[in-house]
Short mmCIF file of C-alpha atoms in Angstrom, two decimals:
data_model
loop_
_atom_site.label_atom_id
_atom_site.label_comp_id
_atom_site.label_asym_id
_atom_site.label_seq_id
_atom_site.Cartn_x
_atom_site.Cartn_y
_atom_site.Cartn_z
CA MET A 1 13.10 -12.75 41.98
CA ASN A 2 12.55 -10.06 39.33
CA LYS A 3 12.02 -6.45 40.26
CA GLN A 4 8.26 -6.51 39.84
CA HIS A 5 7.93 -9.49 42.18
CA ALA A 6 10.27 -7.78 44.64
CA LEU A 7 8.17 -4.62 44.69
CA LEU A 8 5.72 -5.64 47.42
CA PRO A 9 8.27 -7.01 49.95
CA ILE A 10 10.71 -4.13 49.42
CA THR A 11 8.12 -1.36 49.67
CA THR A 12 6.61 -3.04 52.75
CA LEU A 13 10.00 -3.21 54.47
CA ALA A 14 10.85 0.35 53.45
CA MET A 15 7.56 1.56 54.88
CA THR A 16 8.19 -0.46 58.06
CA PHE A 17 11.43 1.34 58.82
CA SER A 18 10.00 4.68 57.72
CA PHE A 19 7.18 4.21 60.23
CA ALA A 20 9.71 3.28 62.90
CA VAL A 21 11.34 6.65 62.24
CA TRP A 22 7.92 8.34 62.28
CA GLY A 23 7.18 6.87 65.71
CA VAL A 24 10.58 7.41 67.32
CA PHE A 25 9.53 10.28 69.60
CA SER A 26 6.54 8.57 71.21
CA PRO A 27 8.39 6.06 73.45
CA LEU A 28 10.91 8.76 74.42
CA ALA A 29 8.31 11.36 75.43
CA SER A 30 8.43 10.62 79.16
CA THR A 31 12.24 10.66 79.06
CA PHE A 32 12.26 14.09 77.41
CA GLN A 33 9.63 15.31 79.88
CA GLN A 34 12.00 14.50 82.74
CA MET A 35 15.04 15.91 80.92
CA TYR A 36 13.44 19.27 80.08
CA GLY A 37 10.66 19.57 82.68
CA LEU A 38 7.87 19.53 80.11
CA SER A 39 4.17 20.00 80.86
CA SER A 40 1.57 17.45 79.71
CA VAL A 41 0.67 19.66 76.75
CA GLN A 42 4.32 20.19 75.73
CA LYS A 43 4.93 16.46 75.87
CA SER A 44 1.81 15.81 73.79
CA ILE A 45 2.93 18.33 71.17
CA LEU A 46 6.32 16.63 70.89
CA VAL A 47 4.59 13.29 70.25
CA ALA A 48 2.07 14.78 67.81
CA ILE A 49 4.25 17.13 65.75
CA PRO A 50 5.82 14.42 63.51
CA VAL A 51 2.28 13.32 62.62
CA LEU A 52 1.46 16.79 61.28
CA LEU A 53 4.00 17.04 58.44
CA GLY A 54 3.77 13.31 57.78
CA SER A 55 0.04 13.74 57.22
CA VAL A 56 -0.19 16.98 55.25
CA MET A 57 2.69 16.08 52.93
CA ARG A 58 1.04 12.80 51.94
CA ILE A 59 -1.03 14.78 49.45
CA PRO A 60 1.84 16.10 47.27
CA LEU A 61 3.88 12.90 47.76
CA GLY A 62 0.98 10.79 46.49
CA ILE A 63 0.61 13.06 43.46
CA PHE A 64 4.38 13.05 42.82
CA THR A 65 4.36 9.24 42.94
CA ASP A 66 1.63 9.19 40.30
CA ARG A 67 3.69 11.59 38.21
CA TYR A 68 7.31 10.49 38.64
CA GLY A 69 7.05 6.89 39.87
CA GLY A 70 7.52 5.25 43.24
CA LYS A 71 11.17 4.37 42.76
CA LYS A 72 12.36 7.97 42.49
CA VAL A 73 10.01 9.44 45.10
CA PHE A 74 10.57 6.71 47.70
CA SER A 75 14.36 6.87 47.26
CA LEU A 76 14.42 10.65 47.72
CA LEU A 77 12.17 10.38 50.77
CA LEU A 78 14.46 7.83 52.46
CA LEU A 79 17.47 10.02 51.69
CA PHE A 80 15.74 13.06 53.18
CA ILE A 81 14.82 11.52 56.55
CA ILE A 82 18.45 10.66 57.31
CA PHE A 83 19.19 14.34 58.02
CA PRO A 84 16.60 15.09 60.76
CA LEU A 85 17.57 11.77 62.42
CA LEU A 86 21.15 13.02 62.55
CA GLY A 87 20.01 16.37 63.91
CA ALA A 88 17.81 14.87 66.63
CA GLY A 89 20.81 13.05 68.06
CA PHE A 90 22.60 16.38 68.49
CA ALA A 91 19.59 18.28 69.87
CA HIS A 92 19.98 19.73 73.38
CA SER A 93 16.73 21.65 73.92
CA TYR A 94 12.98 21.16 73.61
CA GLU A 95 12.80 23.69 70.77
CA SER A 96 15.48 21.95 68.70
CA LEU A 97 13.75 18.62 69.29
CA LEU A 98 10.51 20.09 67.97
CA ILE A 99 12.22 21.20 64.74
CA CYS A 100 13.75 17.75 64.23
CA ALA A 101 10.42 16.09 65.09
CA LEU A 102 8.66 18.15 62.44
CA PHE A 103 10.99 17.03 59.65
CA ILE A 104 11.16 13.44 60.92
CA GLY A 105 7.42 13.53 60.28
CA MET A 106 8.18 13.28 56.55
CA ALA A 107 8.74 9.57 57.16
CA GLY A 108 4.98 9.22 57.56
CA THR A 109 4.45 10.16 53.91
CA SER A 110 5.92 6.78 52.97
CA PHE A 111 2.40 5.41 53.23
CA ALA A 112 1.09 7.45 50.28
CA VAL A 113 4.18 6.66 48.22
CA SER A 114 4.11 2.94 48.93
CA VAL A 115 0.37 2.45 48.44
CA THR A 116 0.38 4.33 45.14
CA PHE A 117 3.46 2.45 43.93
CA VAL A 118 1.96 -0.99 44.72
CA SER A 119 -1.59 -0.26 43.52
CA LYS A 120 -0.34 0.67 40.04
CA LEU A 121 1.05 -2.85 39.53
CA THR A 122 -1.72 -4.89 41.18
CA PRO A 123 -4.87 -6.22 39.45
CA ALA A 124 -8.08 -4.69 40.80
CA GLU A 125 -9.39 -7.98 42.19
CA LYS A 126 -6.25 -8.41 44.32
CA GLN A 127 -5.69 -4.83 45.42
CA GLY A 128 -7.40 -5.20 48.79
CA ALA A 129 -5.09 -8.03 49.84
CA ALA A 130 -1.96 -6.52 48.26
CA LEU A 131 -2.46 -3.09 49.81
CA GLY A 132 -3.28 -4.76 53.12
CA ILE A 133 0.00 -6.66 52.99
CA ASN A 134 1.85 -3.51 51.99
CA ALA A 135 0.35 -1.64 54.92
CA VAL A 136 1.91 -4.19 57.29
CA GLY A 137 4.64 -1.57 57.16
CA ASN A 138 2.59 0.21 59.83
CA ILE A 139 4.19 -2.23 62.25
CA GLY A 140 7.19 0.08 62.20
CA THR A 141 5.60 2.12 64.99
CA ALA A 142 5.54 -1.08 67.09
CA ILE A 143 9.23 -1.64 66.35
CA ALA A 144 9.89 1.88 67.61
CA SER A 145 7.76 1.33 70.73
CA PHE A 146 9.62 -1.71 72.00
CA SER A 147 13.14 -1.07 70.64
CA VAL A 148 13.70 2.66 71.09
CA PRO A 149 13.43 2.75 74.93
CA THR A 150 15.84 -0.20 75.19
CA ILE A 151 18.35 1.39 72.81
CA ALA A 152 18.11 4.71 74.67
CA ALA A 153 18.63 3.00 78.04
CA SER A 154 21.61 0.97 76.78
CA PHE A 155 23.45 3.41 74.51
CA GLY A 156 21.96 6.85 75.19
CA VAL A 157 19.08 8.79 73.69
CA LYS A 158 21.06 10.00 70.70
CA TRP A 159 21.54 6.44 69.45
CA ALA A 160 17.78 5.91 69.44
CA PHE A 161 17.87 8.31 66.46
CA TRP A 162 21.23 7.49 64.91
CA GLY A 163 20.63 3.73 65.06
CA LEU A 164 17.64 4.11 62.72
CA ILE A 165 19.85 5.60 60.01
CA ILE A 166 21.34 2.17 59.28
CA PRO A 167 18.11 0.42 58.16
CA VAL A 168 17.01 3.58 56.33
CA VAL A 169 20.20 3.53 54.23
CA ILE A 170 19.77 -0.20 53.53
CA MET A 171 16.19 0.36 52.36
CA LEU A 172 17.28 3.30 50.21
CA ILE A 173 19.67 0.97 48.38
CA LEU A 174 17.03 -1.77 48.01
CA VAL A 175 14.36 0.61 46.70
CA TRP A 176 16.70 2.20 44.18
CA PHE A 177 18.23 -1.02 42.85
CA GLY A 178 15.47 -3.54 43.54
CA THR A 179 12.18 -1.98 42.41
CA PRO A 180 10.87 -1.39 38.87
CA ALA A 181 12.13 1.65 37.01
CA THR A 182 9.68 4.45 36.27
CA ASP A 183 9.20 3.34 32.66
CA VAL A 184 8.02 -0.09 33.91
CA VAL A 185 5.27 1.47 35.99
CA LYS A 186 2.13 2.44 34.08
CA GLN A 187 2.04 6.20 34.52
CA ASN A 188 -1.04 8.37 34.09
CA GLU A 189 -0.75 11.40 31.87
CA LYS A 190 0.99 14.01 33.97
CA LYS A 191 -1.37 16.55 35.49
CA SER A 192 -0.84 19.84 37.25
CA MET A 193 -1.08 19.83 41.05
CA LEU A 194 -4.35 21.77 40.84
CA SER A 195 -5.78 19.29 38.35
CA SER A 196 -4.76 16.37 40.56
CA LEU A 197 -6.54 17.97 43.51
CA SER A 198 -9.77 18.20 41.51
CA VAL A 199 -10.82 14.93 43.19
CA LEU A 200 -11.67 17.08 46.22
CA LYS A 201 -14.92 18.06 44.50
CA TYR A 202 -16.27 14.51 44.82
CA LYS A 203 -18.19 13.51 47.95
CA HIS A 204 -16.58 10.06 48.04
CA THR A 205 -13.16 11.69 48.58
CA TRP A 206 -14.43 13.45 51.69
CA THR A 207 -16.36 10.44 52.95
CA LEU A 208 -13.34 8.16 52.62
CA SER A 209 -11.20 10.82 54.31
CA LEU A 210 -13.48 10.96 57.35
CA LEU A 211 -13.68 7.17 57.62
CA TYR A 212 -9.89 6.94 57.48
CA PHE A 213 -9.57 9.88 59.87
CA VAL A 214 -11.14 7.59 62.48
CA THR A 215 -9.73 4.16 61.56
CA PHE A 216 -6.13 5.12 60.80
CA GLY A 217 -6.25 8.11 63.14
CA SER A 218 -7.06 5.71 65.98
CA PHE A 219 -4.17 3.49 64.93
CA VAL A 220 -1.71 6.38 64.90
CA ALA A 221 -3.04 8.07 68.05
CA PHE A 222 -3.01 4.88 70.09
CA GLY A 223 0.35 3.80 68.70
CA MET A 224 1.92 7.19 69.40
CA TYR A 225 0.20 8.18 72.64
CA LEU A 226 -0.51 4.86 74.37
CA PRO A 227 2.98 4.68 75.96
CA THR A 228 2.39 8.09 77.56
CA LEU A 229 -1.15 7.13 78.58
CA LEU A 230 0.00 3.91 80.27
CA VAL A 231 2.83 5.64 82.12
CA ASP A 232 0.41 8.30 83.41
CA LEU A 233 -2.42 5.92 84.34
CA PHE A 234 -0.52 2.95 85.74
CA HIS A 235 3.01 4.31 86.39
CA LEU A 236 4.62 1.74 84.11
CA SER A 237 8.23 2.07 83.00
CA PRO A 238 8.80 3.45 79.49
CA VAL A 239 10.04 0.02 78.34
CA ASP A 240 6.97 -1.79 79.73
CA ALA A 241 4.58 0.82 78.33
CA GLY A 242 6.33 0.66 74.96
CA LEU A 243 5.96 -3.12 74.79
CA ARG A 244 2.23 -2.90 75.57
CA ALA A 245 1.73 -0.17 72.98
CA ALA A 246 3.63 -2.30 70.47
CA GLY A 247 1.05 -5.03 71.04
CA PHE A 248 -1.72 -2.64 69.95
CA THR A 249 0.16 -1.74 66.78
CA ILE A 250 1.00 -5.35 65.92
CA VAL A 251 -2.61 -6.52 66.27
CA ALA A 252 -3.93 -3.64 64.14
CA THR A 253 -1.25 -4.24 61.53
CA ILE A 254 -1.94 -7.97 61.27
CA LEU A 255 -5.67 -7.32 60.88
CA ARG A 256 -5.21 -4.77 58.09
CA PRO A 257 -4.52 -7.28 55.28
CA ILE A 258 -7.35 -9.43 56.63
CA GLY A 259 -9.65 -6.41 56.36
CA GLY A 260 -8.50 -5.87 52.78
CA SER A 261 -8.91 -9.55 51.87
CA LEU A 262 -12.38 -9.75 53.43
CA SER A 263 -13.30 -6.59 51.52
CA ASP A 264 -12.26 -8.30 48.28
CA LYS A 265 -14.65 -11.14 49.09
CA ILE A 266 -17.71 -9.60 50.76
CA GLY A 267 -17.34 -5.88 50.18
CA ALA A 268 -15.69 -3.09 52.15
CA PRO A 269 -18.96 -1.40 53.25
CA LYS A 270 -20.03 -4.51 55.18
CA ILE A 271 -16.67 -4.69 56.93
CA LEU A 272 -16.85 -0.99 57.82
CA THR A 273 -20.30 -1.42 59.38
CA VAL A 274 -18.86 -3.94 61.84
CA VAL A 275 -15.77 -1.78 62.37
CA PHE A 276 -17.59 1.38 63.41
CA ILE A 277 -20.08 -0.40 65.65
CA GLY A 278 -17.08 -1.99 67.36
CA MET A 279 -15.20 1.30 67.67
CA VAL A 280 -18.20 3.04 69.26
CA ALA A 281 -18.42 0.29 71.89
CA GLY A 282 -14.66 -0.03 72.43
CA ALA A 283 -14.10 3.69 72.95
CA LEU A 284 -16.89 3.86 75.53
CA VAL A 285 -15.47 0.90 77.45
CA ILE A 286 -12.06 2.60 77.56
CA ALA A 287 -13.62 5.92 78.64
CA PHE A 288 -15.37 4.43 81.66
CA GLY A 289 -13.02 1.56 82.48
CA MET A 290 -9.54 2.98 81.90
CA ASN A 291 -8.58 2.89 85.58
CA ASN A 292 -8.60 -0.91 85.46
CA ILE A 293 -5.56 -2.17 83.56
CA MET A 294 -7.28 -5.42 82.55
CA VAL A 295 -10.34 -3.62 81.15
CA MET A 296 -8.07 -1.09 79.46
CA THR A 297 -5.96 -3.84 77.89
CA ILE A 298 -8.90 -5.84 76.51
CA ALA A 299 -10.68 -2.75 75.20
CA CYS A 300 -7.52 -1.41 73.52
CA ILE A 301 -6.90 -4.75 71.80
CA PHE A 302 -10.52 -4.77 70.60
CA VAL A 303 -10.16 -1.24 69.20
CA SER A 304 -6.91 -2.27 67.52
CA ILE A 305 -8.74 -5.14 65.78
CA MET A 306 -11.45 -2.78 64.55
CA SER A 307 -8.88 -0.20 63.47
CA GLY A 308 -6.87 -2.74 61.48
CA LEU A 309 -9.92 -4.17 59.72
CA GLY A 310 -11.17 -0.66 58.96
CA ASN A 311 -7.85 0.52 57.51
CA GLY A 312 -7.80 -2.41 55.10
CA ALA A 313 -11.43 -1.87 54.09
CA VAL A 314 -11.08 1.86 53.40
CA PHE A 315 -8.10 1.33 51.13
CA LYS A 316 -9.90 -1.36 49.22
CA LEU A 317 -12.37 1.37 48.25
CA VAL A 318 -9.78 4.00 47.21
CA PRO A 319 -8.42 2.36 44.01
CA GLN A 320 -11.84 0.81 43.36
CA ILE A 321 -13.57 4.20 43.24
CA TYR A 322 -10.62 6.18 41.80
CA PRO A 323 -8.60 3.84 39.54
CA ASN A 324 -7.09 6.74 37.57
CA GLU A 325 -6.38 9.11 40.47
CA THR A 326 -5.14 6.62 43.04
CA GLY A 327 -2.08 8.66 44.03
CA ALA A 328 -3.96 11.91 44.58
CA VAL A 329 -6.78 10.29 46.54
CA THR A 330 -4.36 8.12 48.51
CA GLY A 331 -2.49 11.26 49.52
CA ILE A 332 -5.65 13.12 50.53
CA VAL A 333 -7.25 10.22 52.40
CA GLY A 334 -3.92 9.28 53.95
CA ALA A 335 -3.40 12.88 55.06
CA TRP A 336 -6.73 12.93 56.85
CA GLY A 337 -5.91 9.59 58.45
CA GLY A 338 -2.64 10.99 59.72
CA LEU A 339 -4.35 14.13 61.00
CA GLY A 340 -6.70 11.81 62.86
CA GLY A 341 -3.61 10.75 64.78
CA PHE A 342 -2.29 14.32 65.21
CA PHE A 343 -5.12 15.94 67.13
CA PRO A 344 -5.96 13.27 69.76
CA PRO A 345 -2.59 13.35 71.60
CA ILE A 346 -2.77 17.14 71.90
CA LEU A 347 -6.44 17.04 72.97
CA MET A 348 -5.66 14.28 75.46
CA GLY A 349 -2.91 16.42 76.97
CA ILE A 350 -5.28 19.40 77.21
CA PHE A 351 -8.11 17.33 78.74
CA LYS A 352 -5.70 15.73 81.21
CA GLN A 353 -4.27 19.08 82.25
CA ALA A 354 -7.72 20.71 82.53
CA THR A 355 -9.77 17.89 84.11
CA GLY A 356 -7.26 15.39 85.43
CA SER A 357 -8.84 12.68 83.22
CA TYR A 358 -8.76 11.33 79.66
CA LEU A 359 -12.48 10.42 79.68
CA ILE A 360 -13.69 13.24 77.39
CA GLY A 361 -11.24 12.24 74.65
CA PHE A 362 -12.53 8.68 74.40
CA VAL A 363 -16.17 9.78 74.52
CA LEU A 364 -15.41 12.05 71.54
CA LEU A 365 -13.84 9.10 69.69
CA SER A 366 -17.02 7.09 70.25
CA GLY A 367 -19.17 9.94 68.91
CA ILE A 368 -17.10 10.43 65.75
CA ALA A 369 -17.14 6.66 65.11
CA ALA A 370 -20.95 6.75 65.33
CA ILE A 371 -21.03 9.51 62.67
CA CYS A 372 -18.82 7.36 60.43
CA LEU A 373 -21.16 4.40 60.90
CA ILE A 374 -24.07 6.50 59.64
CA LEU A 375 -22.08 7.88 56.69
CA ASN A 376 -20.96 4.41 55.63
CA GLN A 377 -24.57 3.23 55.66
CA VAL A 378 -25.83 6.20 53.67
CA VAL A 379 -23.03 6.56 51.11
CA PHE A 380 -21.68 3.06 50.55
CA ARG A 381 -24.00 0.37 51.99
CA LYS A 382 -27.01 1.53 50.00
CA LYS A 383 -25.02 0.88 46.80
CA ALA A 384 -23.55 -2.44 47.95
#
């Protein structure tokens, strides 16, 4: 297999393990709550804080990938995340964990790097499917959900962090030696950071950002916070809750390339219409039926299907609308998607602490999904 053919499988695997690192704190949140006597809000912040840096830094990382090539940027990113993983294993306080969690969040920027890297070498008519396959790397959060609690229970919490260093190092080697060199990748003329951010003046950038804020934000928020939610609602063990949350992530991840492929065939706006109608309904069912584990399970799986299809559809539109600024727009849209996963866990913790219920959070999700449905109809469907 030559390096160009190896690009998609290697970047997908590298993103998988990067996302496992990004999601490492979520299945350990209840453990740390017991260890340090954390409140619901403190626990929510610990879960959400990696999402913050991993979201905001997608913007410069996407631009840097456009400018310097995916091989260099991805390799440096993998090298960087080794250090906060080492530090988290030595942490002995809530404050030190927060610092490590912040920098571990850089692993989430792998999405912008990987998508930009792959899109540059994929024909336009196949980008939906290729980027959907690449985004299977999101399954890394599922790997964290079901493996991290078991590793922590068997070998200690520190090895939940240190154990992830091994696959990260392997992927660093594969990316550096197995993917195309920068001069193989078709590079745009280098632009200043300010020039690259000029895409913010276009309405499509903001529309895509809001749509992804809901579709990918739901994926991240559920993947990160569902273990905590299930422990609180149904008193499940961390291992059991992690396995159930992994199911959500796996379903959404599998559906993402299907969403991209369907978008290639019938158009992303049509897929997004179905997605947002489904998310409005699914969020309302969760809001008013979350005390029944069967209703909660079915509704969460349904939302995961909608989220996966929506993620694939949105990123079919990104290179289609912005073929020459894919990295910059990927970073911006990806950042908003990540931020869509940052705020809900914190809000859920606040609502739970203030009202004793998570109902308000899911009603808000339904309302925002309804706004996205209208925007999709007005901005994209009328042109389809």
